[in-house]
Coordinates of C-alpha atoms and ligand atoms in Angstrom, one line a residue:
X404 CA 35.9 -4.3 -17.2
X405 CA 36.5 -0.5 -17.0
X406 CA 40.3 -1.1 -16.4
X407 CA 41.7 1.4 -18.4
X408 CA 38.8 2.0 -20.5
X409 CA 38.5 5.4 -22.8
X410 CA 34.9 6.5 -21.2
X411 CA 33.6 9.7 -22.4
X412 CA 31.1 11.4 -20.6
X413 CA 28.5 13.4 -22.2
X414 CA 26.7 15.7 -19.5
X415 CA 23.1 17.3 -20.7
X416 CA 21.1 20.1 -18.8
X417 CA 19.5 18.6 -16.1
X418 CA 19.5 19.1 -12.2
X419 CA 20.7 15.1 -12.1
X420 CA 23.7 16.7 -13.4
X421 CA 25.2 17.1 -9.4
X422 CA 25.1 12.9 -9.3
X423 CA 27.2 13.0 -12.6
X424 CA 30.0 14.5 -10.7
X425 CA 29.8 11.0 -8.6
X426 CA 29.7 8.7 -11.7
X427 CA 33.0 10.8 -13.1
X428 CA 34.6 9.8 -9.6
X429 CA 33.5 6.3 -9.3
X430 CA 34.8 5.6 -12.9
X431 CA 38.1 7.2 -12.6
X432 CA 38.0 5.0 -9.3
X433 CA 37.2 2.0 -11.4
X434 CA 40.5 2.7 -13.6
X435 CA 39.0 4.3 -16.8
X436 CA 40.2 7.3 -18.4
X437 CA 37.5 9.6 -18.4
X438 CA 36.9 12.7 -20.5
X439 CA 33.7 14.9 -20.1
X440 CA 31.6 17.3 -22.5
X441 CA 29.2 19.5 -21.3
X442 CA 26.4 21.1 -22.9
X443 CA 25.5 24.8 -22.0
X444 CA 22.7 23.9 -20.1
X445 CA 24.8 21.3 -18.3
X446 CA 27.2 24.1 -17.3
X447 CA 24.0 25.9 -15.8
X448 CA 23.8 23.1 -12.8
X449 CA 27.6 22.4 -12.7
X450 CA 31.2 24.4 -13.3
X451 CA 33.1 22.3 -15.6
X452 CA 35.8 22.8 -13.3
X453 CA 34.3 20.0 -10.6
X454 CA 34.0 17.6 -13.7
X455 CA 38.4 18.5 -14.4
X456 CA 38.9 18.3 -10.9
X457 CA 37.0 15.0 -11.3
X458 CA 38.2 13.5 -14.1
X459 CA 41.6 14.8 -14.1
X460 CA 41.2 15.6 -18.0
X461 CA 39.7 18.9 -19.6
X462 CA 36.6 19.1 -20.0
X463 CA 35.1 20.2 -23.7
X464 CA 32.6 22.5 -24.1
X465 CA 32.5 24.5 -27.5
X466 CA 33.1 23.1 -31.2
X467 CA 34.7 26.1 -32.0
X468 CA 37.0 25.9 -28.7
X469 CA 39.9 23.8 -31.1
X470 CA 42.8 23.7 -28.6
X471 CA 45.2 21.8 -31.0
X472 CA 45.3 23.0 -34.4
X473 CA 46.3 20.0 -35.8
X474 CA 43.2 18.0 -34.6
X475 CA 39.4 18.5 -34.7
X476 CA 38.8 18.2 -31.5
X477 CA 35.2 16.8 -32.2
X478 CA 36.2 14.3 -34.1
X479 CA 39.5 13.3 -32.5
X480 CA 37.3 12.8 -29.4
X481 CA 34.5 11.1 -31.3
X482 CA 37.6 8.7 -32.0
X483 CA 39.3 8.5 -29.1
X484 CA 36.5 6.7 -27.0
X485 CA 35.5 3.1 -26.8
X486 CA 32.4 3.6 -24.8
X487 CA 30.5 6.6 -23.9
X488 CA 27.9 7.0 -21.9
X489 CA 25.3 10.0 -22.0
X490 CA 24.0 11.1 -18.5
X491 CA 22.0 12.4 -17.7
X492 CA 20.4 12.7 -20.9
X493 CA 17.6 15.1 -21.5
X494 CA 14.5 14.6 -23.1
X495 CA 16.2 18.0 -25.4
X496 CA 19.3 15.8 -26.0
X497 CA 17.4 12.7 -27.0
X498 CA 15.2 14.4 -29.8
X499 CA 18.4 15.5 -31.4
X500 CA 20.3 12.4 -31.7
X501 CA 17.5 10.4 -32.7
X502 CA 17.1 13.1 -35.7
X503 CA 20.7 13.3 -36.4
X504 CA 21.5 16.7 -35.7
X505 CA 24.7 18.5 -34.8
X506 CA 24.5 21.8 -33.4
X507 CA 26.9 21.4 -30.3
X508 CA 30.2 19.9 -29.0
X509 CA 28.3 16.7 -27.7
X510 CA 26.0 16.7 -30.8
X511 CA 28.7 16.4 -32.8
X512 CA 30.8 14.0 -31.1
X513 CA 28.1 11.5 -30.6
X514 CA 27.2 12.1 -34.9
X515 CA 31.0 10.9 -35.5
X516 CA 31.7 8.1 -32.9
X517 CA 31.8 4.6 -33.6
X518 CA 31.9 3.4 -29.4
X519 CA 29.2 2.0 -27.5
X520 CA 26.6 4.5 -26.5
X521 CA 25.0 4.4 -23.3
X522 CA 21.9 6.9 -22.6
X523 CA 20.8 7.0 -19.0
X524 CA 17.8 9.3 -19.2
X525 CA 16.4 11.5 -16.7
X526 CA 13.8 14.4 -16.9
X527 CA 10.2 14.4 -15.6
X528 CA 7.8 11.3 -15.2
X529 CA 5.4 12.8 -18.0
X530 CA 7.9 13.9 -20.0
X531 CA 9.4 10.3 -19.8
X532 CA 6.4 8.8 -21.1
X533 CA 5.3 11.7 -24.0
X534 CA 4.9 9.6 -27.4
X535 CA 7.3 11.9 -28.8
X536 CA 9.7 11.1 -26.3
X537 CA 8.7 7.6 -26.2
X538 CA 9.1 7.5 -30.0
X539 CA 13.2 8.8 -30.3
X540 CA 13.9 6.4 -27.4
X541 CA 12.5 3.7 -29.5
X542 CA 14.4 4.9 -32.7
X543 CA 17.4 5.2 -30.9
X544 CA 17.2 1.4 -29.4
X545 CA 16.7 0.2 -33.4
X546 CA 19.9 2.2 -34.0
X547 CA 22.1 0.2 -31.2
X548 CA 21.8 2.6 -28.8
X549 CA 21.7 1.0 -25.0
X550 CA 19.4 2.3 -22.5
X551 CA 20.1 2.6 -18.7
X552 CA 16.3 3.4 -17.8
X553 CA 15.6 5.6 -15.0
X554 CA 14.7 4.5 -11.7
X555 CA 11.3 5.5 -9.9
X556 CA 11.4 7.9 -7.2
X557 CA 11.2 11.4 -5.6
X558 CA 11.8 14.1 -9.1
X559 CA 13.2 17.5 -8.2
X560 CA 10.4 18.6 -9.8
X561 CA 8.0 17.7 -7.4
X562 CA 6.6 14.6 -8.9
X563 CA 7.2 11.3 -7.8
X564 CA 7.5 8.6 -10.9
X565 CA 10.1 7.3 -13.9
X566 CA 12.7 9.5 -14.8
X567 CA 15.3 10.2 -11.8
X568 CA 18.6 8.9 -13.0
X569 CA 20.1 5.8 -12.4
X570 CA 22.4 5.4 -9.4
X571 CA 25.9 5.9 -10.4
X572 CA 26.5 3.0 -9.1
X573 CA 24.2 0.8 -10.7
X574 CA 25.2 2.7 -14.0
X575 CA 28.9 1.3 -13.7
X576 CA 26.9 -1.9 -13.1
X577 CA 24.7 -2.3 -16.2
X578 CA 28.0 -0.9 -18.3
X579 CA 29.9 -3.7 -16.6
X580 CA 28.0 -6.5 -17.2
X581 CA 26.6 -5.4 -20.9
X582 CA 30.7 -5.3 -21.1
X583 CA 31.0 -8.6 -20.3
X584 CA 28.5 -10.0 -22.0
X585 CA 29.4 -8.8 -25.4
X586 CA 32.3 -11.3 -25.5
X587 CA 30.3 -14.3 -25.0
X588 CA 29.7 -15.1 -28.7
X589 CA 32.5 -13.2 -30.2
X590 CA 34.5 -14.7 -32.8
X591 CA 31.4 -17.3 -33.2
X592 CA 29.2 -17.3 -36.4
X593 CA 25.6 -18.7 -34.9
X594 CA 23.1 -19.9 -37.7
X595 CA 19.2 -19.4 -37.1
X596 CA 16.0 -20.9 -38.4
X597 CA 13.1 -18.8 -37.9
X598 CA 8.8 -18.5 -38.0
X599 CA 6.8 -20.8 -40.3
X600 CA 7.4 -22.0 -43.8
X601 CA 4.8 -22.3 -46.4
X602 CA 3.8 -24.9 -48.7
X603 CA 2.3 -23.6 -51.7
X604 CA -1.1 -24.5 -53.2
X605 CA -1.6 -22.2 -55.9
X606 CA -0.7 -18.4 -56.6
X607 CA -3.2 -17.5 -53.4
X608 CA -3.1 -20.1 -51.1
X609 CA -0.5 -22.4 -48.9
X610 CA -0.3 -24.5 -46.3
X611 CA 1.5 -23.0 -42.9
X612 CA 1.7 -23.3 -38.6
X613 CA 1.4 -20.5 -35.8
X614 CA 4.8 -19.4 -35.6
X615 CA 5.4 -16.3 -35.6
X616 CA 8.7 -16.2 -35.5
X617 CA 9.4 -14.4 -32.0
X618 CA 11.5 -17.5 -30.5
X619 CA 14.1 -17.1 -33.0
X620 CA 14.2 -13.5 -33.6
X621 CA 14.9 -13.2 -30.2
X622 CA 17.7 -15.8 -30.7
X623 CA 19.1 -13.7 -33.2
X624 CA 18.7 -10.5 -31.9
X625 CA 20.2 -12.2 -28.3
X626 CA 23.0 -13.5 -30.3
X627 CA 24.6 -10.3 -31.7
X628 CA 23.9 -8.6 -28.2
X629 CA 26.2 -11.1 -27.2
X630 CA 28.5 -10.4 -30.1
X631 CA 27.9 -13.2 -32.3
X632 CA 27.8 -12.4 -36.2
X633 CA 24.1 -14.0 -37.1
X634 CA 22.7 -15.6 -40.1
X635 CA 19.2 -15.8 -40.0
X636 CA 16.5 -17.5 -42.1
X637 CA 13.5 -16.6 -41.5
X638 CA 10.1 -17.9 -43.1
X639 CA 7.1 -15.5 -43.7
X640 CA 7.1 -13.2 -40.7
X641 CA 6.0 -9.8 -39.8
X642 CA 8.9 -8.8 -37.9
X643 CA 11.9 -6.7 -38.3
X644 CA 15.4 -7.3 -37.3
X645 CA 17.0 -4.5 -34.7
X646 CA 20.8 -5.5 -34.6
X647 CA 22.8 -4.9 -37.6
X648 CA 25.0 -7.6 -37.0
X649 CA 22.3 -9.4 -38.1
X650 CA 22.2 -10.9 -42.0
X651 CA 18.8 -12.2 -42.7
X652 CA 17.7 -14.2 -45.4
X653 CA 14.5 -14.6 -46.3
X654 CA 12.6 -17.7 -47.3
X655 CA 9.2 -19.4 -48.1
X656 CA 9.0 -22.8 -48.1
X657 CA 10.7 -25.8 -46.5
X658 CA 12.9 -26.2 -49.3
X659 CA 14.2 -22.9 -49.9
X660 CA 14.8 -23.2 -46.1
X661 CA 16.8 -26.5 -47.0
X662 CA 19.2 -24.7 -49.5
X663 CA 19.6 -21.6 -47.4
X664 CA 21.0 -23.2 -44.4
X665 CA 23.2 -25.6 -45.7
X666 CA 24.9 -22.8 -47.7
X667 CA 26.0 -21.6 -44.8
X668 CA 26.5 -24.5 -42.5
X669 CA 30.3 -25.1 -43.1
X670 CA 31.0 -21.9 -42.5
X671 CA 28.9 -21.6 -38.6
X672 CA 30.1 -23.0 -35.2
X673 CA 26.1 -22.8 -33.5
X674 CA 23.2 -23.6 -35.4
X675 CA 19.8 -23.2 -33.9
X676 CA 17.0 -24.1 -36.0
X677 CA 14.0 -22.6 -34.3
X678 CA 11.8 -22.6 -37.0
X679 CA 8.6 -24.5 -37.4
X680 CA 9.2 -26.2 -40.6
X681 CA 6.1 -28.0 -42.4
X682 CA 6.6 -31.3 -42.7
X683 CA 4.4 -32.1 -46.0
X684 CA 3.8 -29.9 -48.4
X685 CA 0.8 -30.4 -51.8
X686 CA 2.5 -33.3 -54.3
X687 CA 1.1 -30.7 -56.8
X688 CA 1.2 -27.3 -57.2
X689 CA -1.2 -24.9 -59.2
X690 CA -0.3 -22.1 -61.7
X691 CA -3.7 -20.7 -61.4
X692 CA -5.9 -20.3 -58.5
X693 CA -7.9 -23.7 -57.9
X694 CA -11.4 -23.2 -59.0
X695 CA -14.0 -24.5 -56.5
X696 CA -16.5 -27.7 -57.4
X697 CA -19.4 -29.6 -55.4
X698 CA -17.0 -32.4 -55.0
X699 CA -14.5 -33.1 -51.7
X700 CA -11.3 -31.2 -52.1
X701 CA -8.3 -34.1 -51.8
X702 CA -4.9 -33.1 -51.2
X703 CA -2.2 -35.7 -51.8
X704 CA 0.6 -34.4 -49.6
X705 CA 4.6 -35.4 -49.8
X706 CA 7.1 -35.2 -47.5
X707 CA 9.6 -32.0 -47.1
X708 CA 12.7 -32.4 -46.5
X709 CA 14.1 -32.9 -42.3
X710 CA 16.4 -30.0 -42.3
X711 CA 17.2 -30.9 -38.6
X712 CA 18.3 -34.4 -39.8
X713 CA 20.2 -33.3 -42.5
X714 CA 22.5 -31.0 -40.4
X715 CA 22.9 -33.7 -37.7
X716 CA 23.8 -36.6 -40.4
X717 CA 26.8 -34.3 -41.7
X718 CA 27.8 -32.3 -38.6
X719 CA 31.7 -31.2 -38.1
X720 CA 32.2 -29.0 -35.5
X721 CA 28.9 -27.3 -35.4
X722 CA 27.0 -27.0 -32.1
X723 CA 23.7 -28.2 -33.6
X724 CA 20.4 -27.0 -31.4
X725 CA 16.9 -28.0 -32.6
X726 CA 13.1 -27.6 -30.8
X727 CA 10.8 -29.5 -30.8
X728 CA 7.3 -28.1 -30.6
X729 CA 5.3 -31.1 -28.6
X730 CA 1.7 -31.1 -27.2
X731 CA 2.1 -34.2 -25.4
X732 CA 4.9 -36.4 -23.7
X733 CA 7.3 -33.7 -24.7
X734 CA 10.4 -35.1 -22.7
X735 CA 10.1 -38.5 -24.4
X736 CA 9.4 -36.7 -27.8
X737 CA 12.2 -34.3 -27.3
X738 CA 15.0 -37.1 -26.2
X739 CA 13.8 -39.0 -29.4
X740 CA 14.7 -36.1 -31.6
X741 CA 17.8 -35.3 -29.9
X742 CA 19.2 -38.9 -30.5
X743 CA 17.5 -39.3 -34.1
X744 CA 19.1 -36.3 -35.5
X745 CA 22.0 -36.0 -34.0
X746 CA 22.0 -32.9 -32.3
X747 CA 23.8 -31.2 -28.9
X748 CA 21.0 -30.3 -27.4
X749 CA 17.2 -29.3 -27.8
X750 CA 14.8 -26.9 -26.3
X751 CA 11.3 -28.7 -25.9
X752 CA 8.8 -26.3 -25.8
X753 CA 5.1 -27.4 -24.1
X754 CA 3.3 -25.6 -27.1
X755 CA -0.1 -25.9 -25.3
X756 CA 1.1 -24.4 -22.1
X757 CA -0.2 -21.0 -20.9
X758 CA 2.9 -18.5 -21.8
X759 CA 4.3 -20.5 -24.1
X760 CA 5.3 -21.5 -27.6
X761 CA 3.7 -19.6 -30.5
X762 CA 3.1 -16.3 -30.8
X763 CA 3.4 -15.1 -27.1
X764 CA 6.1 -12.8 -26.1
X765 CA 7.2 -15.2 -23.2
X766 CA 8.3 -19.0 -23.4
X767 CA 8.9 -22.1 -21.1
X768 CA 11.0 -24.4 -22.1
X769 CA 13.0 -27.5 -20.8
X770 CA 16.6 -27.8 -22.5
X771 CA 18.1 -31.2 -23.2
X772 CA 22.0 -31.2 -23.3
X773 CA 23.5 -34.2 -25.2
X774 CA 23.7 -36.5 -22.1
X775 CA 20.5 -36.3 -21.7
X776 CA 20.7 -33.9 -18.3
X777 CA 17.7 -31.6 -18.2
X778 CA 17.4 -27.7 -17.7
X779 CA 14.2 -26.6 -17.1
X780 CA 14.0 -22.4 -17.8
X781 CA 10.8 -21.2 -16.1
X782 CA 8.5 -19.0 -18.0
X783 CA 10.3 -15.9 -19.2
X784 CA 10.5 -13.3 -21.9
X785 CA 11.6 -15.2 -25.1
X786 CA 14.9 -12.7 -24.6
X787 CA 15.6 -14.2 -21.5
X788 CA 15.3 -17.6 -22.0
X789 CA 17.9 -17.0 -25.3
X790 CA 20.8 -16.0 -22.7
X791 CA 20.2 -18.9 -20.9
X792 CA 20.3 -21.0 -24.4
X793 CA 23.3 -18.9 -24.9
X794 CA 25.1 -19.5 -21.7
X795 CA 24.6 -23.5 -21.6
X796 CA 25.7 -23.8 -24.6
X797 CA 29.0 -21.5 -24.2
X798 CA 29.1 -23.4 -20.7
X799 CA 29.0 -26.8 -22.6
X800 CA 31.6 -26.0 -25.7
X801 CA 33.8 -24.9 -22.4
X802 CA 33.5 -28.2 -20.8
X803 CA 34.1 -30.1 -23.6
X804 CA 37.5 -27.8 -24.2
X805 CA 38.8 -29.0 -20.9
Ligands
CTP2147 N1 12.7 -29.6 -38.5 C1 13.4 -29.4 -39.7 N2 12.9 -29.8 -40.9 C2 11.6 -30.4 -40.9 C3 10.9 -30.5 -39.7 C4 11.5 -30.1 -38.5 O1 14.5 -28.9 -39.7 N3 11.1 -30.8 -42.1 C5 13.3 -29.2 -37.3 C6 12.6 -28.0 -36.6 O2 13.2 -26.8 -37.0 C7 13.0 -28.3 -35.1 C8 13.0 -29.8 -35.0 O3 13.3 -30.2 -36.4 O4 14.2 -27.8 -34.7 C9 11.8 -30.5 -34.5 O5 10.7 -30.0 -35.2 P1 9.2 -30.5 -34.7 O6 8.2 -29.9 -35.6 O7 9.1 -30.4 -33.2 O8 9.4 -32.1 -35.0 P2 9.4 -33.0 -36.2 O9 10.8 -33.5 -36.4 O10 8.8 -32.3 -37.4 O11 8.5 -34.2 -35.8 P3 7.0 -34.3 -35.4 O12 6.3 -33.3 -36.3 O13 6.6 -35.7 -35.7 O14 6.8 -34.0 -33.9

């Protein structure tokens, strides 16, 4: 994957500076083209010269050092690179690209570049974990920055914990495969259905489920990793979306759900519809809040709309995905909705296992391709079991090319 790949380095002040000499060598082995900065610090531990003799480029240094005066260098370098990767990357270094600022070559570069940015952090254990710390790492992770975490070990200073950098090695590794992985969805637009929906009552009350939504934002988020561009509407749900490949649309009830994803149906090539839509919602709504009486409160209820079905009964080319949410003979109940609406495959979720279904940051689920062959994905972050979504299907729209 590195095959002639524009890498740039970014070295900060750090005694885990020496084993960034080794990752310069082992990418220049691995074919890239490799240019390093420094900071000042950086040049403290090691002479820029071992990172030219390294690299076989010059290494930059100073803003002000403008070789070619018809380029910024700064900028021209901030251009040049596809990926760059920033290691080892102080807690110093951290704190000023999570506020934005520029105030050195690397600063700078990193402010104007459009490439992938890895940060492979490496300071003290305690340091590592300090909430302020802790806070820019999180900031930059919302702003599509990719961490390489450190590994535990022996620290130079003294301390044995979180926060000696990454093998080289293992570095190159993580690059690779996040690489590779960024093609699996490209070119694809993948539609989501996300979280509850609610069924109004009157202006303070509504009918609504558990979900909470975590399944398919984790669909979504797993999607554009992957390199998808994502639609997602999502019912009432408190949570944000990271990836800004992501477009979300926001809905309340099953009908606004309806209309939302068939305007863009033609237009997707995966649809997963995640979302635990109500099936019946009040025949009547209330302008004003209902006023309590001594008397048994009767609701007469209608049926919504089966989104699900509705996809499936005017499917093209989509890959259509639904779940089905079951507390009892889920196999049976999941085949049944697979055949009766049509779909490619679904994801039958045990809802009243430990670890799974709503609201629990892990799932277990058993997916159902169209021939009825079962995949069961042991419990697992809700992340994880989206790649594996992700990869059947990719491995089924491959098999069905052949
Ligand atoms: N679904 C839908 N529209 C509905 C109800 C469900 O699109 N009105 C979709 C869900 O998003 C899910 C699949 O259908 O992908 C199965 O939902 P589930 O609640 O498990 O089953 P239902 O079809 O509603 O059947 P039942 O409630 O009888 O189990």
């Amino acid at each position: 994957m590195l095959q002639n790949k524009k890498v740039l380095l970014a070295v900060t002040g750090g005694i885990a500076v020496y084993k960034a000499c080794d990752l310069t060598s082992k990418l220049t082995q691995a074919g890239a083209d490799v240019r390093v900065i420094m900071t000042e610090s950086a040049c403290e531990f090691v002479s820029p010269l071992t990172f030219q003799a390294l690299s076989r480029n010059p290494v930059y240094t100073d803003t002000f050092d403008e070789k070619n005066p018809k380029k910024i260098a700064h900028i021209d370098l901030a251009d040049w690179a596809e990926i760059v990767i920033i290691a080892p990357a102080t807690a110093n270094t951290l704190s000023k690209i999570a506020n934005g600022l520029g105030d050195d070559m690397l600063t700078t570069t990193l402010l104007a570049t459009r490439a992938t940015i890895y940060i492979a952090p490496a300071m003290n254990v305690h340091m590592y974990q300090n909430q302020a710390v802790v806070e820019n790492m999180n900031k930059l992770t919302r702003h599509g920055y990719h961490f390489i975490e450190p590994g535990a070990g022996y620290l130079a200073c003294g301390y044995v914990g979180k926060g000696r950098l990454e093998e080289p090695s293992t570095i190159i590794e993580v690059i690779n495969k996040h690489q590779n992985e960024k093609s699996l969805l490209k070119n694809k637009k993948v539609l989501i259905t996300a979280g509850p929906t609610r069924e109004i009552i009157d202006p303070v009350r509504f009918f609504s489920n558990n979900s909470t939504g975590k399944m398919g934002y984790a669909l979504a988020e797993v999607a554009a990793r992957l390199g998808a561009e994502v639609t997602l509407v999502s019912g009432p749900v408190s949570l944000v979306t990271k990836h800004n490949k992501i477009e979300r649309i926001n809905v309340i009830s099953a009908e606004d759900m309806y209309h939302a994803v068939h305007k863009h149906y033609s237009e997707s090539d995966i649809v997963i519809k995640a979302a635990a839509v109500a099936d019946y919602r009040p025949k009547q709504t209330h302008s004003q809040k209902m006023k309590k009486s001594d008397d048994k409160l009767i609701f007469e209820m209608e049926r919504t709309k089966d989104i699900l079905k509705s996809l499936g009964d005017k499917k093209e080319r989509q890959f259509l995905v639904g779940f089905a949410a079951e507390t009892e003979n889920h196999l049976e109940n999941g085949k049944n909705k697979l055949i009766n609406k049509n779909l490619d495959a679904i994801v039958i979720n045990n809802v009243s296992e430990e670890g799974a279904g709503f609201g629990t940051e892990t799932n277990k689920v058993t997916y159902l391709d169209k021939n009825l062959k079962e995949y069961p994905f042991p419990l697992d972050s809700k992340e994880a079991i989206s790649e594996k979504i992700y990869h059947q299907i990719i491995k089924t729209l491959e098999d069905d090319n052949q």
